[in-house]
Amino acid sequence: MVNAAGFSHPLAIDRAWISEFESLAFTAEALFAHPEPDDQELGRLANRVTGVLADWEEIDADGRSLRREAIHAAAQVRAADIALEEGLVVLVADVLVATGGSREDLLFRRFFPEPLEDLLEMGLDASLPVVMGFILALDRDDSLPDAVRSHEESLRAAQILGNCALAARADALAALGRHHARVEAWRETAAATERNLFRALGRIAEARGLPRRWVRAFFLNPPSEP
């Protein structure tokens, strides 16, 4: 069945996220590497950047953990999808045995009014309600052949597996959404911190009679000057 995972690849690397960290880390290291290690003004600025970088590292570590959980959820959905498909293929075979191979028989049409291939192409979300209908019929209709009714247990197990997998995927996607909000909040903080540092260094340079290139040397990508 298609779209079993239901979301874009969770290991996709956000290059901008890494670049933003590296840019701010460069500024911190440049401040710490200043030829005058006892420069208290630069030391205070460096400590401010260090705190923002520590937040990035925590958010990034959490993101890796959440992406792993999302991969696990995607694998669960795929496994449930395969189990359900296997159960339906075997059910079709036994229904055909009961109908003497006829796909026009009322018994076959009752379970499969549409081609089996169409059902197998459905996503797990859409196919599970159909399978639940099969399970109810197999459980309640004593007129069905025993060989057909014997599939109730395996289909019910696949249905439970599928529901659990979909719930796990929903939780994983929700957690990734909340993490994305943390990422965006950090980006706003980092951008503001970089601008504030640029202005603070500009004031220091002016007070010390240093050129503007001294300020820009602390940044990989200096912010635009007003």
PDB file of C-alpha atoms in Angstrom:
ATOM      1  CA  MET A   1       0.000   0.000   0.000  1.00  0.00           C
ATOM      2  CA  VAL A   2       1.219   3.501  -0.717  1.00  0.00           C
ATOM      3  CA  ASN A   3       2.210   6.303   1.608  1.00  0.00           C
ATOM      4  CA  ALA A   4       2.792   3.996   4.551  1.00  0.00           C
ATOM      5  CA  ALA A   5       5.190   6.381   6.220  1.00  0.00           C
ATOM      6  CA  GLY A   6       3.055   9.442   5.643  1.00  0.00           C
ATOM      7  CA  PHE A   7       5.723  12.115   5.997  1.00  0.00           C
ATOM      8  CA  SER A   8       8.936  13.342   4.411  1.00  0.00           C
ATOM      9  CA  HIS A   9      12.161  11.617   5.309  1.00  0.00           C
ATOM     10  CA  PRO A  10      12.870  12.393   8.985  1.00  0.00           C
ATOM     11  CA  LEU A  11      16.632  12.250   8.471  1.00  0.00           C
ATOM     12  CA  ALA A  12      16.675  15.129   6.004  1.00  0.00           C
ATOM     13  CA  ILE A  13      19.409  17.495   7.184  1.00  0.00           C
ATOM     14  CA  ASP A  14      18.585  21.149   7.687  1.00  0.00           C
ATOM     15  CA  ARG A  15      21.760  22.747   6.339  1.00  0.00           C
ATOM     16  CA  ALA A  16      20.682  26.223   7.407  1.00  0.00           C
ATOM     17  CA  TRP A  17      20.237  25.014  10.998  1.00  0.00           C
ATOM     18  CA  ILE A  18      23.830  23.783  11.063  1.00  0.00           C
ATOM     19  CA  SER A  19      25.162  26.887   9.319  1.00  0.00           C
ATOM     20  CA  GLU A  20      23.443  29.150  11.840  1.00  0.00           C
ATOM     21  CA  PHE A  21      25.120  27.275  14.674  1.00  0.00           C
ATOM     22  CA  GLU A  22      28.518  27.417  12.996  1.00  0.00           C
ATOM     23  CA  SER A  23      28.191  31.129  12.343  1.00  0.00           C
ATOM     24  CA  LEU A  24      27.413  31.899  15.975  1.00  0.00           C
ATOM     25  CA  ALA A  25      30.043  29.423  17.198  1.00  0.00           C
ATOM     26  CA  PHE A  26      32.652  31.217  15.100  1.00  0.00           C
ATOM     27  CA  THR A  27      31.783  34.496  16.813  1.00  0.00           C
ATOM     28  CA  ALA A  28      32.097  32.875  20.241  1.00  0.00           C
ATOM     29  CA  GLU A  29      35.460  31.325  19.393  1.00  0.00           C
ATOM     30  CA  ALA A  30      36.705  34.579  17.884  1.00  0.00           C
ATOM     31  CA  LEU A  31      35.814  36.416  21.070  1.00  0.00           C
ATOM     32  CA  PHE A  32      37.530  33.801  23.228  1.00  0.00           C
ATOM     33  CA  ALA A  33      40.561  33.808  20.912  1.00  0.00           C
ATOM     34  CA  HIS A  34      41.142  37.542  21.177  1.00  0.00           C
ATOM     35  CA  PRO A  35      44.832  38.352  21.770  1.00  0.00           C
ATOM     36  CA  GLU A  36      43.953  39.935  25.092  1.00  0.00           C
ATOM     37  CA  PRO A  37      42.379  37.075  27.122  1.00  0.00           C
ATOM     38  CA  ASP A  38      41.603  39.327  30.083  1.00  0.00           C
ATOM     39  CA  ASP A  39      39.426  41.647  28.004  1.00  0.00           C
ATOM     40  CA  GLN A  40      36.336  41.682  30.250  1.00  0.00           C
ATOM     41  CA  GLU A  41      34.066  43.370  27.714  1.00  0.00           C
ATOM     42  CA  LEU A  42      34.728  40.704  25.098  1.00  0.00           C
ATOM     43  CA  GLY A  43      34.518  37.986  27.738  1.00  0.00           C
ATOM     44  CA  ARG A  44      30.992  39.041  28.705  1.00  0.00           C
ATOM     45  CA  LEU A  45      29.949  38.989  25.057  1.00  0.00           C
ATOM     46  CA  ALA A  46      31.490  35.539  24.590  1.00  0.00           C
ATOM     47  CA  ASN A  47      29.596  34.170  27.586  1.00  0.00           C
ATOM     48  CA  ARG A  48      26.343  35.508  26.173  1.00  0.00           C
ATOM     49  CA  VAL A  49      26.926  33.645  22.910  1.00  0.00           C
ATOM     50  CA  THR A  50      27.920  30.466  24.748  1.00  0.00           C
ATOM     51  CA  GLY A  51      24.507  30.268  26.392  1.00  0.00           C
ATOM     52  CA  VAL A  52      22.734  30.495  23.043  1.00  0.00           C
ATOM     53  CA  LEU A  53      24.995  27.801  21.605  1.00  0.00           C
ATOM     54  CA  ALA A  54      24.244  25.507  24.547  1.00  0.00           C
ATOM     55  CA  ASP A  55      20.537  25.880  23.794  1.00  0.00           C
ATOM     56  CA  TRP A  56      21.213  24.882  20.172  1.00  0.00           C
ATOM     57  CA  GLU A  57      23.044  21.742  21.248  1.00  0.00           C
ATOM     58  CA  GLU A  58      20.157  20.704  23.503  1.00  0.00           C
ATOM     59  CA  ILE A  59      17.562  21.367  20.799  1.00  0.00           C
ATOM     60  CA  ASP A  60      19.649  19.551  18.197  1.00  0.00           C
ATOM     61  CA  ALA A  61      20.086  16.487  20.427  1.00  0.00           C
ATOM     62  CA  ASP A  62      16.355  16.395  21.100  1.00  0.00           C
ATOM     63  CA  GLY A  63      15.731  16.676  17.365  1.00  0.00           C
ATOM     64  CA  ARG A  64      17.887  13.654  16.595  1.00  0.00           C
ATOM     65  CA  SER A  65      16.019  11.631  19.204  1.00  0.00           C
ATOM     66  CA  LEU A  66      12.645  12.699  17.820  1.00  0.00           C
ATOM     67  CA  ARG A  67      13.680  11.912  14.261  1.00  0.00           C
ATOM     68  CA  ARG A  68      14.693   8.422  15.384  1.00  0.00           C
ATOM     69  CA  GLU A  69      11.267   7.992  16.978  1.00  0.00           C
ATOM     70  CA  ALA A  70       9.675   9.140  13.724  1.00  0.00           C
ATOM     71  CA  ILE A  71      11.674   6.551  11.790  1.00  0.00           C
ATOM     72  CA  HIS A  72      10.543   3.889  14.245  1.00  0.00           C
ATOM     73  CA  ALA A  73       6.927   4.976  13.759  1.00  0.00           C
ATOM     74  CA  ALA A  74       7.292   4.868   9.979  1.00  0.00           C
ATOM     75  CA  ALA A  75       8.675   1.338  10.208  1.00  0.00           C
ATOM     76  CA  GLN A  76       5.727   0.320  12.401  1.00  0.00           C
ATOM     77  CA  VAL A  77       3.277   1.649   9.829  1.00  0.00           C
ATOM     78  CA  ARG A  78       5.094  -0.175   7.038  1.00  0.00           C
ATOM     79  CA  ALA A  79       5.105  -3.441   9.005  1.00  0.00           C
ATOM     80  CA  ALA A  80       1.386  -3.107   9.771  1.00  0.00           C
ATOM     81  CA  ASP A  81       0.729  -2.338   6.106  1.00  0.00           C
ATOM     82  CA  ILE A  82       2.542  -5.502   5.028  1.00  0.00           C
ATOM     83  CA  ALA A  83       0.787  -7.653   7.639  1.00  0.00           C
ATOM     84  CA  LEU A  84      -2.594  -6.378   6.523  1.00  0.00           C
ATOM     85  CA  GLU A  85      -1.788  -6.957   2.865  1.00  0.00           C
ATOM     86  CA  GLU A  86      -0.665 -10.523   3.576  1.00  0.00           C
ATOM     87  CA  GLY A  87      -3.859 -11.209   5.508  1.00  0.00           C
ATOM     88  CA  LEU A  88      -6.053  -9.903   2.697  1.00  0.00           C
ATOM     89  CA  VAL A  89      -4.253 -11.894   0.015  1.00  0.00           C
ATOM     90  CA  VAL A  90      -4.789 -15.116   1.981  1.00  0.00           C
ATOM     91  CA  LEU A  91      -8.428 -14.191   2.636  1.00  0.00           C
ATOM     92  CA  VAL A  92      -9.012 -13.678  -1.085  1.00  0.00           C
ATOM     93  CA  ALA A  93      -7.515 -17.098  -1.818  1.00  0.00           C
ATOM     94  CA  ASP A  94      -9.854 -18.881   0.607  1.00  0.00           C
ATOM     95  CA  VAL A  95     -12.893 -16.921  -0.552  1.00  0.00           C
ATOM     96  CA  LEU A  96     -12.093 -17.981  -4.132  1.00  0.00           C
ATOM     97  CA  VAL A  97     -11.827 -21.595  -2.993  1.00  0.00           C
ATOM     98  CA  ALA A  98     -15.282 -21.268  -1.428  1.00  0.00           C
ATOM     99  CA  THR A  99     -16.722 -19.761  -4.615  1.00  0.00           C
ATOM    100  CA  GLY A 100     -15.075 -22.282  -6.926  1.00  0.00           C
ATOM    101  CA  GLY A 101     -12.824 -19.571  -8.313  1.00  0.00           C
ATOM    102  CA  SER A 102     -15.684 -17.256  -9.279  1.00  0.00           C
ATOM    103  CA  ARG A 103     -15.142 -13.564  -8.677  1.00  0.00           C
ATOM    104  CA  GLU A 104     -18.760 -12.900  -9.602  1.00  0.00           C
ATOM    105  CA  ASP A 105     -20.143 -15.057  -6.816  1.00  0.00           C
ATOM    106  CA  LEU A 106     -22.119 -13.115  -4.174  1.00  0.00           C
ATOM    107  CA  LEU A 107     -19.717 -14.238  -1.451  1.00  0.00           C
ATOM    108  CA  PHE A 108     -16.715 -12.838  -3.291  1.00  0.00           C
ATOM    109  CA  ARG A 109     -18.551  -9.646  -4.235  1.00  0.00           C
ATOM    110  CA  ARG A 110     -19.605  -9.201  -0.606  1.00  0.00           C
ATOM    111  CA  PHE A 111     -16.005  -8.919   0.524  1.00  0.00           C
ATOM    112  CA  PHE A 112     -14.407  -7.538  -2.599  1.00  0.00           C
ATOM    113  CA  PRO A 113     -16.866  -5.446  -4.640  1.00  0.00           C
ATOM    114  CA  GLU A 114     -13.841  -3.598  -6.003  1.00  0.00           C
ATOM    115  CA  PRO A 115     -10.616  -5.154  -7.295  1.00  0.00           C
ATOM    116  CA  LEU A 116      -8.285  -6.282  -4.532  1.00  0.00           C
ATOM    117  CA  GLU A 117      -5.525  -4.212  -6.123  1.00  0.00           C
ATOM    118  CA  ASP A 118      -7.520  -1.041  -5.417  1.00  0.00           C
ATOM    119  CA  LEU A 119      -7.788  -1.943  -1.733  1.00  0.00           C
ATOM    120  CA  LEU A 120      -4.090  -2.769  -1.524  1.00  0.00           C
ATOM    121  CA  GLU A 121      -3.224   0.623  -3.016  1.00  0.00           C
ATOM    122  CA  MET A 122      -5.072   2.457  -0.256  1.00  0.00           C
ATOM    123  CA  GLY A 123      -3.149   3.955   2.616  1.00  0.00           C
ATOM    124  CA  LEU A 124      -3.331   2.228   5.973  1.00  0.00           C
ATOM    125  CA  ASP A 125      -5.627   4.966   7.330  1.00  0.00           C
ATOM    126  CA  ALA A 126      -8.202   4.249   4.632  1.00  0.00           C
ATOM    127  CA  SER A 127      -7.901   0.463   4.496  1.00  0.00           C
ATOM    128  CA  LEU A 128      -8.324  -0.240   8.209  1.00  0.00           C
ATOM    129  CA  PRO A 129     -12.039   0.717   8.320  1.00  0.00           C
ATOM    130  CA  VAL A 130     -12.668  -1.638   5.396  1.00  0.00           C
ATOM    131  CA  VAL A 131     -10.853  -4.441   7.166  1.00  0.00           C
ATOM    132  CA  MET A 132     -12.860  -3.752  10.326  1.00  0.00           C
ATOM    133  CA  GLY A 133     -15.969  -4.455   8.269  1.00  0.00           C
ATOM    134  CA  PHE A 134     -14.464  -7.769   7.201  1.00  0.00           C
ATOM    135  CA  ILE A 135     -13.719  -8.668  10.816  1.00  0.00           C
ATOM    136  CA  LEU A 136     -17.283  -7.941  11.926  1.00  0.00           C
ATOM    137  CA  ALA A 137     -18.682 -10.078   9.105  1.00  0.00           C
ATOM    138  CA  LEU A 138     -16.358 -12.970   9.901  1.00  0.00           C
ATOM    139  CA  ASP A 139     -17.272 -12.756  13.586  1.00  0.00           C
ATOM    140  CA  ARG A 140     -21.048 -12.517  13.256  1.00  0.00           C
ATOM    141  CA  ASP A 141     -22.049 -14.407  10.122  1.00  0.00           C
ATOM    142  CA  ASP A 142     -22.281 -18.132  10.915  1.00  0.00           C
ATOM    143  CA  SER A 143     -23.255 -18.889   7.323  1.00  0.00           C
ATOM    144  CA  LEU A 144     -19.755 -18.148   6.060  1.00  0.00           C
ATOM    145  CA  PRO A 145     -17.514 -21.135   5.315  1.00  0.00           C
ATOM    146  CA  ASP A 146     -15.244 -22.078   8.221  1.00  0.00           C
ATOM    147  CA  ALA A 147     -12.149 -21.611   6.069  1.00  0.00           C
ATOM    148  CA  VAL A 148     -13.191 -18.006   5.437  1.00  0.00           C
ATOM    149  CA  ARG A 149     -14.183 -17.303   9.052  1.00  0.00           C
ATOM    150  CA  SER A 150     -10.830 -18.636  10.235  1.00  0.00           C
ATOM    151  CA  HIS A 151      -9.208 -15.393   9.059  1.00  0.00           C
ATOM    152  CA  GLU A 152     -10.884 -13.289  11.708  1.00  0.00           C
ATOM    153  CA  GLU A 153      -8.103 -13.666  14.268  1.00  0.00           C
ATOM    154  CA  SER A 154      -5.235 -12.830  11.907  1.00  0.00           C
ATOM    155  CA  LEU A 155      -7.075  -9.828  10.441  1.00  0.00           C
ATOM    156  CA  ARG A 156      -7.966  -8.570  13.894  1.00  0.00           C
ATOM    157  CA  ALA A 157      -4.301  -8.802  14.933  1.00  0.00           C
ATOM    158  CA  ALA A 158      -3.279  -6.880  11.812  1.00  0.00           C
ATOM    159  CA  GLN A 159      -5.981  -4.288  12.497  1.00  0.00           C
ATOM    160  CA  ILE A 160      -4.771  -3.754  16.077  1.00  0.00           C
ATOM    161  CA  LEU A 161      -1.185  -3.479  14.851  1.00  0.00           C
ATOM    162  CA  GLY A 162      -2.259  -0.940  12.264  1.00  0.00           C
ATOM    163  CA  ASN A 163      -4.155   1.249  14.719  1.00  0.00           C
ATOM    164  CA  CYS A 164      -1.216   1.237  17.135  1.00  0.00           C
ATOM    165  CA  ALA A 165       1.180   2.121  14.326  1.00  0.00           C
ATOM    166  CA  LEU A 166      -0.965   5.022  13.147  1.00  0.00           C
ATOM    167  CA  ALA A 167      -1.246   6.343  16.698  1.00  0.00           C
ATOM    168  CA  ALA A 168       2.529   6.138  17.121  1.00  0.00           C
ATOM    169  CA  ARG A 169       3.034   7.978  13.837  1.00  0.00           C
ATOM    170  CA  ALA A 170       0.616  10.719  14.867  1.00  0.00           C
ATOM    171  CA  ASP A 171       2.466  11.174  18.157  1.00  0.00           C
ATOM    172  CA  ALA A 172       5.834  11.269  16.382  1.00  0.00           C
ATOM    173  CA  LEU A 173       4.671  13.873  13.874  1.00  0.00           C
ATOM    174  CA  ALA A 174       3.158  16.004  16.636  1.00  0.00           C
ATOM    175  CA  ALA A 175       6.423  15.871  18.578  1.00  0.00           C
ATOM    176  CA  LEU A 176       8.378  16.883  15.482  1.00  0.00           C
ATOM    177  CA  GLY A 177       5.992  19.792  14.996  1.00  0.00           C
ATOM    178  CA  ARG A 178       6.598  21.021  18.531  1.00  0.00           C
ATOM    179  CA  HIS A 179      10.334  20.621  18.015  1.00  0.00           C
ATOM    180  CA  HIS A 180      10.160  22.704  14.851  1.00  0.00           C
ATOM    181  CA  ALA A 181       8.645  25.516  16.913  1.00  0.00           C
ATOM    182  CA  ARG A 182      11.644  25.312  19.268  1.00  0.00           C
ATOM    183  CA  VAL A 183      13.999  25.489  16.298  1.00  0.00           C
ATOM    184  CA  GLU A 184      12.307  28.607  14.940  1.00  0.00           C
ATOM    185  CA  ALA A 185      12.355  30.268  18.369  1.00  0.00           C
ATOM    186  CA  TRP A 186      16.096  29.583  18.670  1.00  0.00           C
ATOM    187  CA  ARG A 187      16.683  31.048  15.218  1.00  0.00           C
ATOM    188  CA  GLU A 188      14.983  34.265  16.246  1.00  0.00           C
ATOM    189  CA  THR A 189      17.061  34.422  19.424  1.00  0.00           C
ATOM    190  CA  ALA A 190      20.286  33.677  17.542  1.00  0.00           C
ATOM    191  CA  ALA A 191      19.630  36.345  14.929  1.00  0.00           C
ATOM    192  CA  ALA A 192      18.851  38.931  17.604  1.00  0.00           C
ATOM    193  CA  THR A 193      21.947  37.921  19.576  1.00  0.00           C
ATOM    194  CA  GLU A 194      24.145  38.315  16.519  1.00  0.00           C
ATOM    195  CA  ARG A 195      22.774  41.791  15.786  1.00  0.00           C
ATOM    196  CA  ASN A 196      23.202  42.823  19.420  1.00  0.00           C
ATOM    197  CA  LEU A 197      26.792  41.575  19.423  1.00  0.00           C
ATOM    198  CA  PHE A 198      27.537  43.462  16.244  1.00  0.00           C
ATOM    199  CA  ARG A 199      26.248  46.690  17.779  1.00  0.00           C
ATOM    200  CA  ALA A 200      28.067  46.064  21.061  1.00  0.00           C
ATOM    201  CA  LEU A 201      31.339  45.408  19.268  1.00  0.00           C
ATOM    202  CA  GLY A 202      30.763  48.523  17.204  1.00  0.00           C
ATOM    203  CA  ARG A 203      30.493  50.587  20.363  1.00  0.00           C
ATOM    204  CA  ILE A 204      33.659  48.978  21.737  1.00  0.00           C
ATOM    205  CA  ALA A 205      35.514  49.677  18.509  1.00  0.00           C
ATOM    206  CA  GLU A 206      34.397  53.292  18.529  1.00  0.00           C
ATOM    207  CA  ALA A 207      35.465  53.742  22.148  1.00  0.00           C
ATOM    208  CA  ARG A 208      38.865  52.195  21.440  1.00  0.00           C
ATOM    209  CA  GLY A 209      39.437  53.928  18.130  1.00  0.00           C
ATOM    210  CA  LEU A 210      39.411  50.674  16.177  1.00  0.00           C
ATOM    211  CA  PRO A 211      38.307  50.340  12.510  1.00  0.00           C
ATOM    212  CA  ARG A 212      35.032  48.695  11.457  1.00  0.00           C
ATOM    213  CA  ARG A 213      36.927  45.768   9.992  1.00  0.00           C
ATOM    214  CA  TRP A 214      37.875  44.862  13.582  1.00  0.00           C
ATOM    215  CA  VAL A 215      34.164  44.388  14.299  1.00  0.00           C
ATOM    216  CA  ARG A 216      33.515  42.379  11.142  1.00  0.00           C
ATOM    217  CA  ALA A 217      36.424  40.043  11.932  1.00  0.00           C
ATOM    218  CA  PHE A 218      34.338  38.443  14.708  1.00  0.00           C
ATOM    219  CA  PHE A 219      31.673  37.219  12.255  1.00  0.00           C
ATOM    220  CA  LEU A 220      31.581  34.656   9.472  1.00  0.00           C
ATOM    221  CA  ASN A 221      28.732  36.605   7.925  1.00  0.00           C
ATOM    222  CA  PRO A 222      28.573  40.074   9.490  1.00  0.00           C
ATOM    223  CA  PRO A 223      25.029  41.462   9.855  1.00  0.00           C
ATOM    224  CA  SER A 224      24.084  44.303   7.533  1.00  0.00           C
ATOM    225  CA  GLU A 225      24.919  47.659   8.992  1.00  0.00           C
ATOM    226  CA  PRO A 226      22.068  50.185   9.331  1.00  0.00           C
TER     227      PRO A 226
END
